[in-house]
mmCIF file of C-alpha atoms in Angstrom:
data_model
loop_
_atom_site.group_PDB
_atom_site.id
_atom_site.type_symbol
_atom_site.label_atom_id
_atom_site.label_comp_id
_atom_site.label_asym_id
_atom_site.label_seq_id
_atom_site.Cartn_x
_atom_site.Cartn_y
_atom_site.Cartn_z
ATOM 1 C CA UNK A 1 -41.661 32.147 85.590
ATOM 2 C CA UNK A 2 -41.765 28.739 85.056
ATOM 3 C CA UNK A 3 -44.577 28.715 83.092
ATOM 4 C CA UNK A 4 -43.356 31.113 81.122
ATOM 5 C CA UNK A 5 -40.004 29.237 80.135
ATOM 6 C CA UNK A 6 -42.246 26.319 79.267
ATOM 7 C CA UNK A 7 -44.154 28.160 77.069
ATOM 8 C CA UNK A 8 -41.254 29.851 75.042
ATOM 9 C CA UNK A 9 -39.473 26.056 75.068
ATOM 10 C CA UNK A 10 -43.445 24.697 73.379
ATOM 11 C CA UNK A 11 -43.053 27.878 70.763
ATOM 12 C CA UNK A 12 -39.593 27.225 69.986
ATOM 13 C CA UNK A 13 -40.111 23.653 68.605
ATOM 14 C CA UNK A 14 -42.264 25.511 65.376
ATOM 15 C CA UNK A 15 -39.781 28.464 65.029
ATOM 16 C CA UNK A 16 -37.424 25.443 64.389
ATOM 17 C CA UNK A 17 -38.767 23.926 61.733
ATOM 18 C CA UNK A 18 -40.168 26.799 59.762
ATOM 19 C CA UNK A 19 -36.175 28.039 60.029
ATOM 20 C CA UNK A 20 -35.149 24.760 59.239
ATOM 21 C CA UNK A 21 -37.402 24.862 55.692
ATOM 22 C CA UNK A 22 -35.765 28.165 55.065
ATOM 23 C CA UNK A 23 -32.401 27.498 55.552
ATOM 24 C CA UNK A 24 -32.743 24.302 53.020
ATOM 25 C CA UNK A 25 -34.441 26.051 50.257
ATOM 26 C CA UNK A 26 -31.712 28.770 50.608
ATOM 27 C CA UNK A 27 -28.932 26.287 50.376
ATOM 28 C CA UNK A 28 -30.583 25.003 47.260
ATOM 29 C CA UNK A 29 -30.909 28.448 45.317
ATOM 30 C CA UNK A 30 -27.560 28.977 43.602
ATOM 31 C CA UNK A 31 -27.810 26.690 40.127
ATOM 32 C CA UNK A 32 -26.375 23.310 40.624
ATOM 33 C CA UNK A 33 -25.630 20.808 42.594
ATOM 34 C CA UNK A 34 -22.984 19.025 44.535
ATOM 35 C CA UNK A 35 -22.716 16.737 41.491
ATOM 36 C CA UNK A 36 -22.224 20.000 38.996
ATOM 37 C CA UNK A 37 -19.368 21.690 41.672
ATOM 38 C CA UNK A 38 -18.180 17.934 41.512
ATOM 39 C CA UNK A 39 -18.317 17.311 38.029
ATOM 40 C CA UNK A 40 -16.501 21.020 37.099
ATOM 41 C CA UNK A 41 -13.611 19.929 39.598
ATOM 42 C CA UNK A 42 -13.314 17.283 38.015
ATOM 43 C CA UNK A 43 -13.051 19.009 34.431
ATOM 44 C CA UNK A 44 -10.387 21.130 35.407
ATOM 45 C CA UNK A 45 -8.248 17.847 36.654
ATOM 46 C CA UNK A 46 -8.850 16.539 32.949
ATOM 47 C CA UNK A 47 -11.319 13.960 33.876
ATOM 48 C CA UNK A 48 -14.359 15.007 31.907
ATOM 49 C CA UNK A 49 -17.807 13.276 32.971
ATOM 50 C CA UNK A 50 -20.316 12.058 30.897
ATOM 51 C CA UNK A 51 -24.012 13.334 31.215
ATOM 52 C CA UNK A 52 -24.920 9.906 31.964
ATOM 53 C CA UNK A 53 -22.492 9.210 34.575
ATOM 54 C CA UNK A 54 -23.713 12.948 35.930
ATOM 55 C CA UNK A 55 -27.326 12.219 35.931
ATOM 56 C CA UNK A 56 -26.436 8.098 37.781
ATOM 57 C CA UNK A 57 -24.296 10.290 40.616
ATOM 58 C CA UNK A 58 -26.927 12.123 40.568
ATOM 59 C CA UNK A 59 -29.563 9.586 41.249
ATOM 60 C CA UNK A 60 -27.511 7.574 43.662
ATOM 61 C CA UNK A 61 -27.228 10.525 45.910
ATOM 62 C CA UNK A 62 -31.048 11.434 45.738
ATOM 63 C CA UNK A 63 -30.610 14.919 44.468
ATOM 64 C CA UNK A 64 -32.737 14.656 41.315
ATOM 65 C CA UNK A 65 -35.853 14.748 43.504
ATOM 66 C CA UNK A 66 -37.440 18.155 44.351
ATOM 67 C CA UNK A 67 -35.831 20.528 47.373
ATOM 68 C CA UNK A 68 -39.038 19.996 49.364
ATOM 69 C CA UNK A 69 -39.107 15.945 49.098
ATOM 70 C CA UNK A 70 -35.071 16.099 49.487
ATOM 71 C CA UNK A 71 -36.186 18.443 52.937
ATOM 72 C CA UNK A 72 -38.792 15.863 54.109
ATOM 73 C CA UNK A 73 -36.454 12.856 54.048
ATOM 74 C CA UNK A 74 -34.039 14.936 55.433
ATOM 75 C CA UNK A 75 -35.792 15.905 58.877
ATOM 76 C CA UNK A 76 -37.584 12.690 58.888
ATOM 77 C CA UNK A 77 -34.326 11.203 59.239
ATOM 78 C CA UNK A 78 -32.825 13.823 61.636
ATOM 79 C CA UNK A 79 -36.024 13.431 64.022
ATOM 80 C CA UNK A 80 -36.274 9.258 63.759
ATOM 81 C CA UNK A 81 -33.175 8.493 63.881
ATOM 82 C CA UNK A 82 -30.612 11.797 64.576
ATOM 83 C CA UNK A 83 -29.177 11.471 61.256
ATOM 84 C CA UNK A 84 -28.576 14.419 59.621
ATOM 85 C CA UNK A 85 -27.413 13.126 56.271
ATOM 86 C CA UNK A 86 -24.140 12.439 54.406
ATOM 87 C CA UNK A 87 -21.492 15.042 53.526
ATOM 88 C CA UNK A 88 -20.499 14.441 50.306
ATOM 89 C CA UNK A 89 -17.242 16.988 49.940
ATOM 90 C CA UNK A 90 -16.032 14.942 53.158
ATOM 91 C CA UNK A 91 -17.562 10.985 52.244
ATOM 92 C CA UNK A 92 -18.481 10.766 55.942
ATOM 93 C CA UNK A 93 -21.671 10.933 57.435
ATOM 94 C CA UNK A 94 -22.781 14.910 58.793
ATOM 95 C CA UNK A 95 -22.391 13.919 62.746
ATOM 96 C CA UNK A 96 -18.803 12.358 62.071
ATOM 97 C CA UNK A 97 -17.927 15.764 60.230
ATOM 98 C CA UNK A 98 -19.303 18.200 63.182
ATOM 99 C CA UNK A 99 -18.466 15.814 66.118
ATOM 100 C CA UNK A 100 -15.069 16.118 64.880
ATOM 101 C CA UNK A 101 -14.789 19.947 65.332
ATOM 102 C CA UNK A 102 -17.737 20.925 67.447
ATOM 103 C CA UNK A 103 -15.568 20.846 70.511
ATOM 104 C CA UNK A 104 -13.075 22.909 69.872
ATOM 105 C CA UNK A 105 -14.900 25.060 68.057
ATOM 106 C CA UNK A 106 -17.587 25.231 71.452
ATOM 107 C CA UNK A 107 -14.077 25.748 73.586
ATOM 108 C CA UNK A 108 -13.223 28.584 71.636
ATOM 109 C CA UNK A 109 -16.484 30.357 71.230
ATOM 110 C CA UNK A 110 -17.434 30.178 75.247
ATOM 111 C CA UNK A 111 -13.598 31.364 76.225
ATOM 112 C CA UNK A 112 -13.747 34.173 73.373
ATOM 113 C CA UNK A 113 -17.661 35.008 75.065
ATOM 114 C CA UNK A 114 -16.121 35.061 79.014
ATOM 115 C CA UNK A 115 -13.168 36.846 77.568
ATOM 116 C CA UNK A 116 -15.355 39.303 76.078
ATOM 117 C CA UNK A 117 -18.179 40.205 78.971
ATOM 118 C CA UNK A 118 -15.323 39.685 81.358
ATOM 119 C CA UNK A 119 -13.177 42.924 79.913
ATOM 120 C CA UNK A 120 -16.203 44.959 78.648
ATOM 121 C CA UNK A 121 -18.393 45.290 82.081
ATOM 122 C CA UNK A 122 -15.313 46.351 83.893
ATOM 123 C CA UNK A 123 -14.068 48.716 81.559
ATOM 124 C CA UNK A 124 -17.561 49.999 80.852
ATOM 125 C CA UNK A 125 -18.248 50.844 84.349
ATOM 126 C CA UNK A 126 -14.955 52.471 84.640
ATOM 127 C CA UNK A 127 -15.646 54.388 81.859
ATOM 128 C CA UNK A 128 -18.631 56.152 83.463
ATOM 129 C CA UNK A 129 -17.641 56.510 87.071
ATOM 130 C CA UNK A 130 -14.113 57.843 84.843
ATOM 131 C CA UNK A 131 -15.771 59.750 82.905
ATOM 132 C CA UNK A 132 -13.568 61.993 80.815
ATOM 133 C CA UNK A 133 -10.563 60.924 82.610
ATOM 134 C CA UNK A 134 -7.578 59.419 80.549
ATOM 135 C CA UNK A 135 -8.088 56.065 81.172
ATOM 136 C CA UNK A 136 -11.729 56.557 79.769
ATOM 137 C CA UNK A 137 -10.155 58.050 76.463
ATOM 138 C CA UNK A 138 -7.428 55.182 76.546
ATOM 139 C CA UNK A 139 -9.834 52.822 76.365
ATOM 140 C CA UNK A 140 -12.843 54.563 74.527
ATOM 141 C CA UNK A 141 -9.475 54.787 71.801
ATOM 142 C CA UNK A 142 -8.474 51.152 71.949
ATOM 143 C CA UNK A 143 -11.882 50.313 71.611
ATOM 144 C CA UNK A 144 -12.732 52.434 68.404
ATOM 145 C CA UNK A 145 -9.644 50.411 66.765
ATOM 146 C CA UNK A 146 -10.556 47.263 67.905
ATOM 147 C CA UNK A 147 -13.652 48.077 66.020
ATOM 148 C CA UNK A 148 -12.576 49.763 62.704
ATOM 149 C CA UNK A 149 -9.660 46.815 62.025
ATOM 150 C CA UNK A 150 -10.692 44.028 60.382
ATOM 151 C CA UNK A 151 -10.218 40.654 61.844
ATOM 152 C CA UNK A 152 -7.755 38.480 59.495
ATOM 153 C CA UNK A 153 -5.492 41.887 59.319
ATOM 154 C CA UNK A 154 -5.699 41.754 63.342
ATOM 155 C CA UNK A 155 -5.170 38.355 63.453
ATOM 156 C CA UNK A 156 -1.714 38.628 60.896
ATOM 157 C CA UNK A 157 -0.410 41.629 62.553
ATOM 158 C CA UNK A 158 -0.204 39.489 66.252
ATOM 159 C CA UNK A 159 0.919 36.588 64.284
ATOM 160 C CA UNK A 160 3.412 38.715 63.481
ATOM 161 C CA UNK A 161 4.198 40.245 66.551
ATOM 162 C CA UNK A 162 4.785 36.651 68.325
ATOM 163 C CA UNK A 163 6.580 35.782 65.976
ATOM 164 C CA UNK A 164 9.042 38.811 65.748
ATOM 165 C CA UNK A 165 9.205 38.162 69.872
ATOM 166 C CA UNK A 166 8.671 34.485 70.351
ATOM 167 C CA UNK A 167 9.416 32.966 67.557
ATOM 168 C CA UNK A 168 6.372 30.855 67.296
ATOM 169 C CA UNK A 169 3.793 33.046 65.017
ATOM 170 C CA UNK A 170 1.082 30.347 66.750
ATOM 171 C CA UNK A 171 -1.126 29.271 63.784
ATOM 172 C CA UNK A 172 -3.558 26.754 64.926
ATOM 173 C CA UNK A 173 -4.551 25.077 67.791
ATOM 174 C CA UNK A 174 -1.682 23.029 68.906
ATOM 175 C CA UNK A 175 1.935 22.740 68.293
ATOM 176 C CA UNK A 176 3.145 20.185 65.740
ATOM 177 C CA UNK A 177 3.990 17.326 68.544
ATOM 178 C CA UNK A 178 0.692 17.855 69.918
ATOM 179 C CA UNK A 179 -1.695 17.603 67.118
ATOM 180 C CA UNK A 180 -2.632 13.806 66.789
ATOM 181 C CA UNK A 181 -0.727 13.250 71.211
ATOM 182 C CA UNK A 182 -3.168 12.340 73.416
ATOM 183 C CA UNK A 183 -4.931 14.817 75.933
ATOM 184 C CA UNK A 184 -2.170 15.887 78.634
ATOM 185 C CA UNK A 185 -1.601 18.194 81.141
ATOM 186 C CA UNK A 186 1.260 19.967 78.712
ATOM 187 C CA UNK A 187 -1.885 19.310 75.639
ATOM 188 C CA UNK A 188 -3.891 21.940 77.750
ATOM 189 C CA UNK A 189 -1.237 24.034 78.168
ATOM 190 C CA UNK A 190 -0.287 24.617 74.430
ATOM 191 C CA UNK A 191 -4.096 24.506 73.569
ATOM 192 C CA UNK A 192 -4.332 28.013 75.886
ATOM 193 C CA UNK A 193 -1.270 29.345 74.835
ATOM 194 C CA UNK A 194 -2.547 28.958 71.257
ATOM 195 C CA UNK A 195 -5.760 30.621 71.871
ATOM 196 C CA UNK A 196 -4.427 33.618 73.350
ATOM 197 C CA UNK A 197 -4.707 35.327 69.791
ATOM 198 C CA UNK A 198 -8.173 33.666 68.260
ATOM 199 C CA UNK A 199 -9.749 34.746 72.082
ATOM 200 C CA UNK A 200 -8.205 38.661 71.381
ATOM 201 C CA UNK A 201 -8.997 38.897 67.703
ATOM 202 C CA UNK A 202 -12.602 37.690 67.320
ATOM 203 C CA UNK A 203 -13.538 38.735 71.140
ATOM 204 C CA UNK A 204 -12.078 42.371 70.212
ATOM 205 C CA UNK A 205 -14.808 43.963 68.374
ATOM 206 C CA UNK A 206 -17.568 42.624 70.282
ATOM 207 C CA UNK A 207 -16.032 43.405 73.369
ATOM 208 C CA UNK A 208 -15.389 47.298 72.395
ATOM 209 C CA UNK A 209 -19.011 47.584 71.009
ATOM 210 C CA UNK A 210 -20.110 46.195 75.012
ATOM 211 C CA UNK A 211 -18.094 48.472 76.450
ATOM 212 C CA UNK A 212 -19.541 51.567 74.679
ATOM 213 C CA UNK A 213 -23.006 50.094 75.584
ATOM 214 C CA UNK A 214 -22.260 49.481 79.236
ATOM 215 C CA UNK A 215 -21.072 52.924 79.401
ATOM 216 C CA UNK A 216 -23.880 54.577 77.882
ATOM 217 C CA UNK A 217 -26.268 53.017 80.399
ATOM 218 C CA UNK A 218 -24.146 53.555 83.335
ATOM 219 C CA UNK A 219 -24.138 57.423 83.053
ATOM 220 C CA UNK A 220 -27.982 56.834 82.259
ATOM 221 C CA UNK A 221 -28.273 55.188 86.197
ATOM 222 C CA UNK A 222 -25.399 56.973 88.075
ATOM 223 C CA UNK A 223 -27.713 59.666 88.870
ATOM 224 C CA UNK A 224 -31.247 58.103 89.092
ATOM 225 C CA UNK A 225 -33.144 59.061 92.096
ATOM 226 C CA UNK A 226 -32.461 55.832 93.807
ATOM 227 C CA UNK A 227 -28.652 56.033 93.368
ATOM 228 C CA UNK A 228 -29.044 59.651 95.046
ATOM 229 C CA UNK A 229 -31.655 58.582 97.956
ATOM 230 C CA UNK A 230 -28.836 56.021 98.579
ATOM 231 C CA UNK A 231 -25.893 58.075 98.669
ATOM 232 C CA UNK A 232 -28.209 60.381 101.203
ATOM 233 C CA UNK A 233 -28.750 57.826 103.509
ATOM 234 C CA UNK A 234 -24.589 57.186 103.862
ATOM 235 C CA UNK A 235 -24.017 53.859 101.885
ATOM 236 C CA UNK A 236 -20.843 53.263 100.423
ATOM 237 C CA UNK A 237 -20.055 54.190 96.593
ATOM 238 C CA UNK A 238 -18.967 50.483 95.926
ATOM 239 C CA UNK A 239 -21.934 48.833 97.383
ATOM 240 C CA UNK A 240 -24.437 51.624 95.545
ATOM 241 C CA UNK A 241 -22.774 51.270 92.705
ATOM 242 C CA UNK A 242 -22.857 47.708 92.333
ATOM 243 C CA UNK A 243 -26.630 47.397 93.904
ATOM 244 C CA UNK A 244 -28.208 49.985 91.493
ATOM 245 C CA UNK A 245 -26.536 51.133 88.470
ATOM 246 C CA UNK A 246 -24.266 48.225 87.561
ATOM 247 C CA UNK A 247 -27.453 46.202 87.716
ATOM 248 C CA UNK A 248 -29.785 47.792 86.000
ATOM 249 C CA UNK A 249 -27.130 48.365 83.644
ATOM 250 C CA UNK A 250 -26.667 44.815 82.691
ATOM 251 C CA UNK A 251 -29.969 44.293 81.168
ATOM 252 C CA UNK A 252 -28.627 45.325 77.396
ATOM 253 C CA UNK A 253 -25.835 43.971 78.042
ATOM 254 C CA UNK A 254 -27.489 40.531 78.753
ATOM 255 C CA UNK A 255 -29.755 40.599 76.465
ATOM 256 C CA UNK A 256 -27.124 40.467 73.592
ATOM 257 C CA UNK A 257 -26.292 36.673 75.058
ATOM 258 C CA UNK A 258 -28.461 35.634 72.098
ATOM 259 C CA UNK A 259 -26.919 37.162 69.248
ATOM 260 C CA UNK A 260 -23.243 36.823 70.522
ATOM 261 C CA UNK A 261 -23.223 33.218 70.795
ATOM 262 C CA UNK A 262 -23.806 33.011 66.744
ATOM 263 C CA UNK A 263 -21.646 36.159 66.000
ATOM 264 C CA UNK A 264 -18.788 34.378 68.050
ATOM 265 C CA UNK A 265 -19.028 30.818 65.847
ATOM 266 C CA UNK A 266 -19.534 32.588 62.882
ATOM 267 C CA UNK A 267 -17.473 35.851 62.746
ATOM 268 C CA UNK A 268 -14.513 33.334 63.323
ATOM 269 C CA UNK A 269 -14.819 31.980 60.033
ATOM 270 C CA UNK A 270 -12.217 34.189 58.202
ATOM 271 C CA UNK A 271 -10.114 34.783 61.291
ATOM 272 C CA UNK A 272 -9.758 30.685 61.573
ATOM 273 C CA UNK A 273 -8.859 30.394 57.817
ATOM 274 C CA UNK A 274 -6.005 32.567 58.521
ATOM 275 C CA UNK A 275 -4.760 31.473 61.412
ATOM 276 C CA UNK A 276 -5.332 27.764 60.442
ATOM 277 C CA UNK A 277 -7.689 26.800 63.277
ATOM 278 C CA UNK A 278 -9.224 23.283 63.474
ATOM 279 C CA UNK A 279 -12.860 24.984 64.078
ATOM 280 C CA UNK A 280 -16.471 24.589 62.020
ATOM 281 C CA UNK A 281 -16.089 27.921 60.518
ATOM 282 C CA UNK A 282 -14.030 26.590 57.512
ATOM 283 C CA UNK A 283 -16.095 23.201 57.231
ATOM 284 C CA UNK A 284 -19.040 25.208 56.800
ATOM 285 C CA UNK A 285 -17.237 27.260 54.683
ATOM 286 C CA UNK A 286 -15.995 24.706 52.544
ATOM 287 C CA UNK A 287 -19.540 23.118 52.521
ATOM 288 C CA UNK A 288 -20.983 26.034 50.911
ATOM 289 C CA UNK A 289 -18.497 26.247 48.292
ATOM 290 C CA UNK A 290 -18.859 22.726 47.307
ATOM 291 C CA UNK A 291 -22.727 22.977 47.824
ATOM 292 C CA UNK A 292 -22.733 20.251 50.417
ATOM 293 C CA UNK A 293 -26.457 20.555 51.469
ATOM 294 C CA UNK A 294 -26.707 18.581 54.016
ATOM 295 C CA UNK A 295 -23.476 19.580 55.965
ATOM 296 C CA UNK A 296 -24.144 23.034 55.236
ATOM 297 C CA UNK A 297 -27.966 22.830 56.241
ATOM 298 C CA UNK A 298 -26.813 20.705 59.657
ATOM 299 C CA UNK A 299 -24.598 23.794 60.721
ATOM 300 C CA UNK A 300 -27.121 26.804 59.779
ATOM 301 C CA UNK A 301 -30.079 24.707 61.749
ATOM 302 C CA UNK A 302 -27.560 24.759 64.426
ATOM 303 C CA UNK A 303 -27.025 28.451 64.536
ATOM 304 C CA UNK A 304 -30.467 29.019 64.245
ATOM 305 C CA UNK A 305 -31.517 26.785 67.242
ATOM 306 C CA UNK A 306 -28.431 28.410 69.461
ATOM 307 C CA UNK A 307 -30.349 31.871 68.721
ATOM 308 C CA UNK A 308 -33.095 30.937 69.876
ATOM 309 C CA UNK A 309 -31.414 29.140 73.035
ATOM 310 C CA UNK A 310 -29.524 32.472 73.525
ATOM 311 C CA UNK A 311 -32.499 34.093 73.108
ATOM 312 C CA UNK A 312 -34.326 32.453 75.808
ATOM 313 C CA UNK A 313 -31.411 32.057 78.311
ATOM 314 C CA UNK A 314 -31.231 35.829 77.570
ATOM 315 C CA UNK A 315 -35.089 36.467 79.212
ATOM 316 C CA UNK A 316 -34.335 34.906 82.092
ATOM 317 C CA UNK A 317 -31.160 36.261 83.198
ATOM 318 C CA UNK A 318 -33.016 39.439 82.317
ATOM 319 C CA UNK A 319 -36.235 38.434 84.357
ATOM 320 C CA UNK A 320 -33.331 37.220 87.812
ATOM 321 C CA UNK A 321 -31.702 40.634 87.154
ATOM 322 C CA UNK A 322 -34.751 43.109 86.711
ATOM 323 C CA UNK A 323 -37.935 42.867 89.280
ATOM 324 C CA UNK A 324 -40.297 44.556 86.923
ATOM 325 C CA UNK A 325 -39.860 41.273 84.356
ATOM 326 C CA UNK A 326 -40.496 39.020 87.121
ATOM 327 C CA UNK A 327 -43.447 40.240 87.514
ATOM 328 C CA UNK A 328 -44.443 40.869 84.388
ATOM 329 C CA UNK A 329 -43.760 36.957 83.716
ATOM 330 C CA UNK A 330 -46.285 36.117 86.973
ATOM 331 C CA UNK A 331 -48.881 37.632 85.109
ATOM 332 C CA UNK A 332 -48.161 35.663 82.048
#
């Protein structure tokens, strides 16, 4: 096992890189430049800029060189001294930008992941002991909107709602007095009251499509040969059901770890625009508008190396939770 985990960590470092390239030629494919997006603002505010001064900016900011030579500095930098360049849109340097919403936006994402494996495996294994019952439709229902309504109409409709009933319609992360207050005890408190609707919008879709998945494979195990050998020899339904099915159950479900990390940073993008959240959704957003390469580049390398983290914490929860992996790993 362990040798296998050191191996996938060795082939990782290459996957990196060759996504890394990618992701910074992609950036650089739409015509222009930060300079152009900056020079058109510009234009439109009635300050017109001269080729010249264009072509200087240009220069100054080392974007007249080729993509691949702009690439090479860039990861020779990242790797020598973890710098990852210079935002322009924000005139701060790329770790100031993400440092300043990486944890919230890494508070958000693993409550909206817990919230959403925490409702779907109970509900899902409900579901198939229940099947057919009312609760299963109920939920099989709830689920099948959670999935067909988009996000930013979600998230405005229990804006709405709170704000109909509490009078707070709870856009952003913290109340006024709390924004630039110290971290508290009361800080916390209207940080989790805040998230109640980010958590249910963006974990709502994911967590119906889990719950239709951990359904399926329930009523796949409920009546194995093992779950009936072990109902003949008198053990109780709870501890057979969470010994065989539920277990061998989980493996699709944790095997989506990998992909549901990046679906839960980056599906919040339109649902934090609208309810004004202080998350890197919206940066990167912005930094793809204003073709900020660097920024831009920083946060797509990062989704790409937290699939492949996900991916790999994904093969070993799947290897604790299945025997057959295990050994199929020992003879790796």
């Amino acid at each position: 096992m362990l040798h296998y985990i050191l191996k996938r960590i060795v082939l990782v470092i290459p996957v990196i890189f060759f996504i890394s390239m990618i992701v910074f030629y992609i950036i650089q494919l739409p015509p222009g430049d930060y300079v152009s997006t900056y020079a058109a603002k510009m234009s439109v505010a009635g300050d017109v800029m001269s080729e010249a001064d264009i072509a200087a900016m240009r220069a100054s900011l080392k974007l007249d060189q080729p993509w691949f030579f702009q690439y090479l500095a860039w990861m020779s930098n990242m790797i020598t001294n973890f710098d990852f360049g210079y935002s322009f849109s924000y005139n701060k340097p790329v770790t100031t930008v993400i440092s300043q919403y990486m944890g919230l936006t890494i508070v958000v994402s693993l409550v909206t992941m817990a919230f959403t494996y925490a409702v779907a495996v109970p509900i899902g294994i409900y579901c198939a002991v229940k099947q057919y019952s009312i609760g299963d439709y109920i939920f099989s229902a709830v689920g099948f909107l959670g999935m067909a309504t988009p996000h930013f109409l979600m998230a405005i409709i229990l804006m709405y709602l709170s704000y109909v009933y509490f009078g707070d319609p709870l856009l952003g992360l913290f109340s006024s007095e709390f924004v630039h207050a110290g971290w508290s005890f009361d800080k916390v408190l209207d940080l989790l009251k805040h998230m109640i609707i980010p958590v249910i919008v963006i974990g709502l879709a994911n967590t119906a499509e889990l719950i239709r998945v951990m359904r399926g494979q329930m009523l796949d195990e409920l009546n194995k040969p093992n779950v009936v050998t072990a109902r003949a020899k008198g053990l109780s339904e709870t501890k057979i059901l969470i010994k065989y099915p539920t277990r061998a159950a989980m493996n699709p479900i944790v095997s989506t770890i990998g992909w549901s990390l990046t679906s839960i940073f980056t599906g919040s993008t339109i649902t934090a625009i609208v309810l004004n959240l202080p998350i890197q959704g919206p940066v990167m957003y912005n930094a793809l508008l204003a073709q900020d390469m660097y920024l831009a580049g920083t946060w797509l390398l990062f989704m790409a190396v937290l699939t492949v983290l996900g991916t790999l914490i994904s093969d070993i929860l799947l290897a604790w939770l299945d025997p057959k992996i295990r050994t199929e790993f020992r003879g790796m």
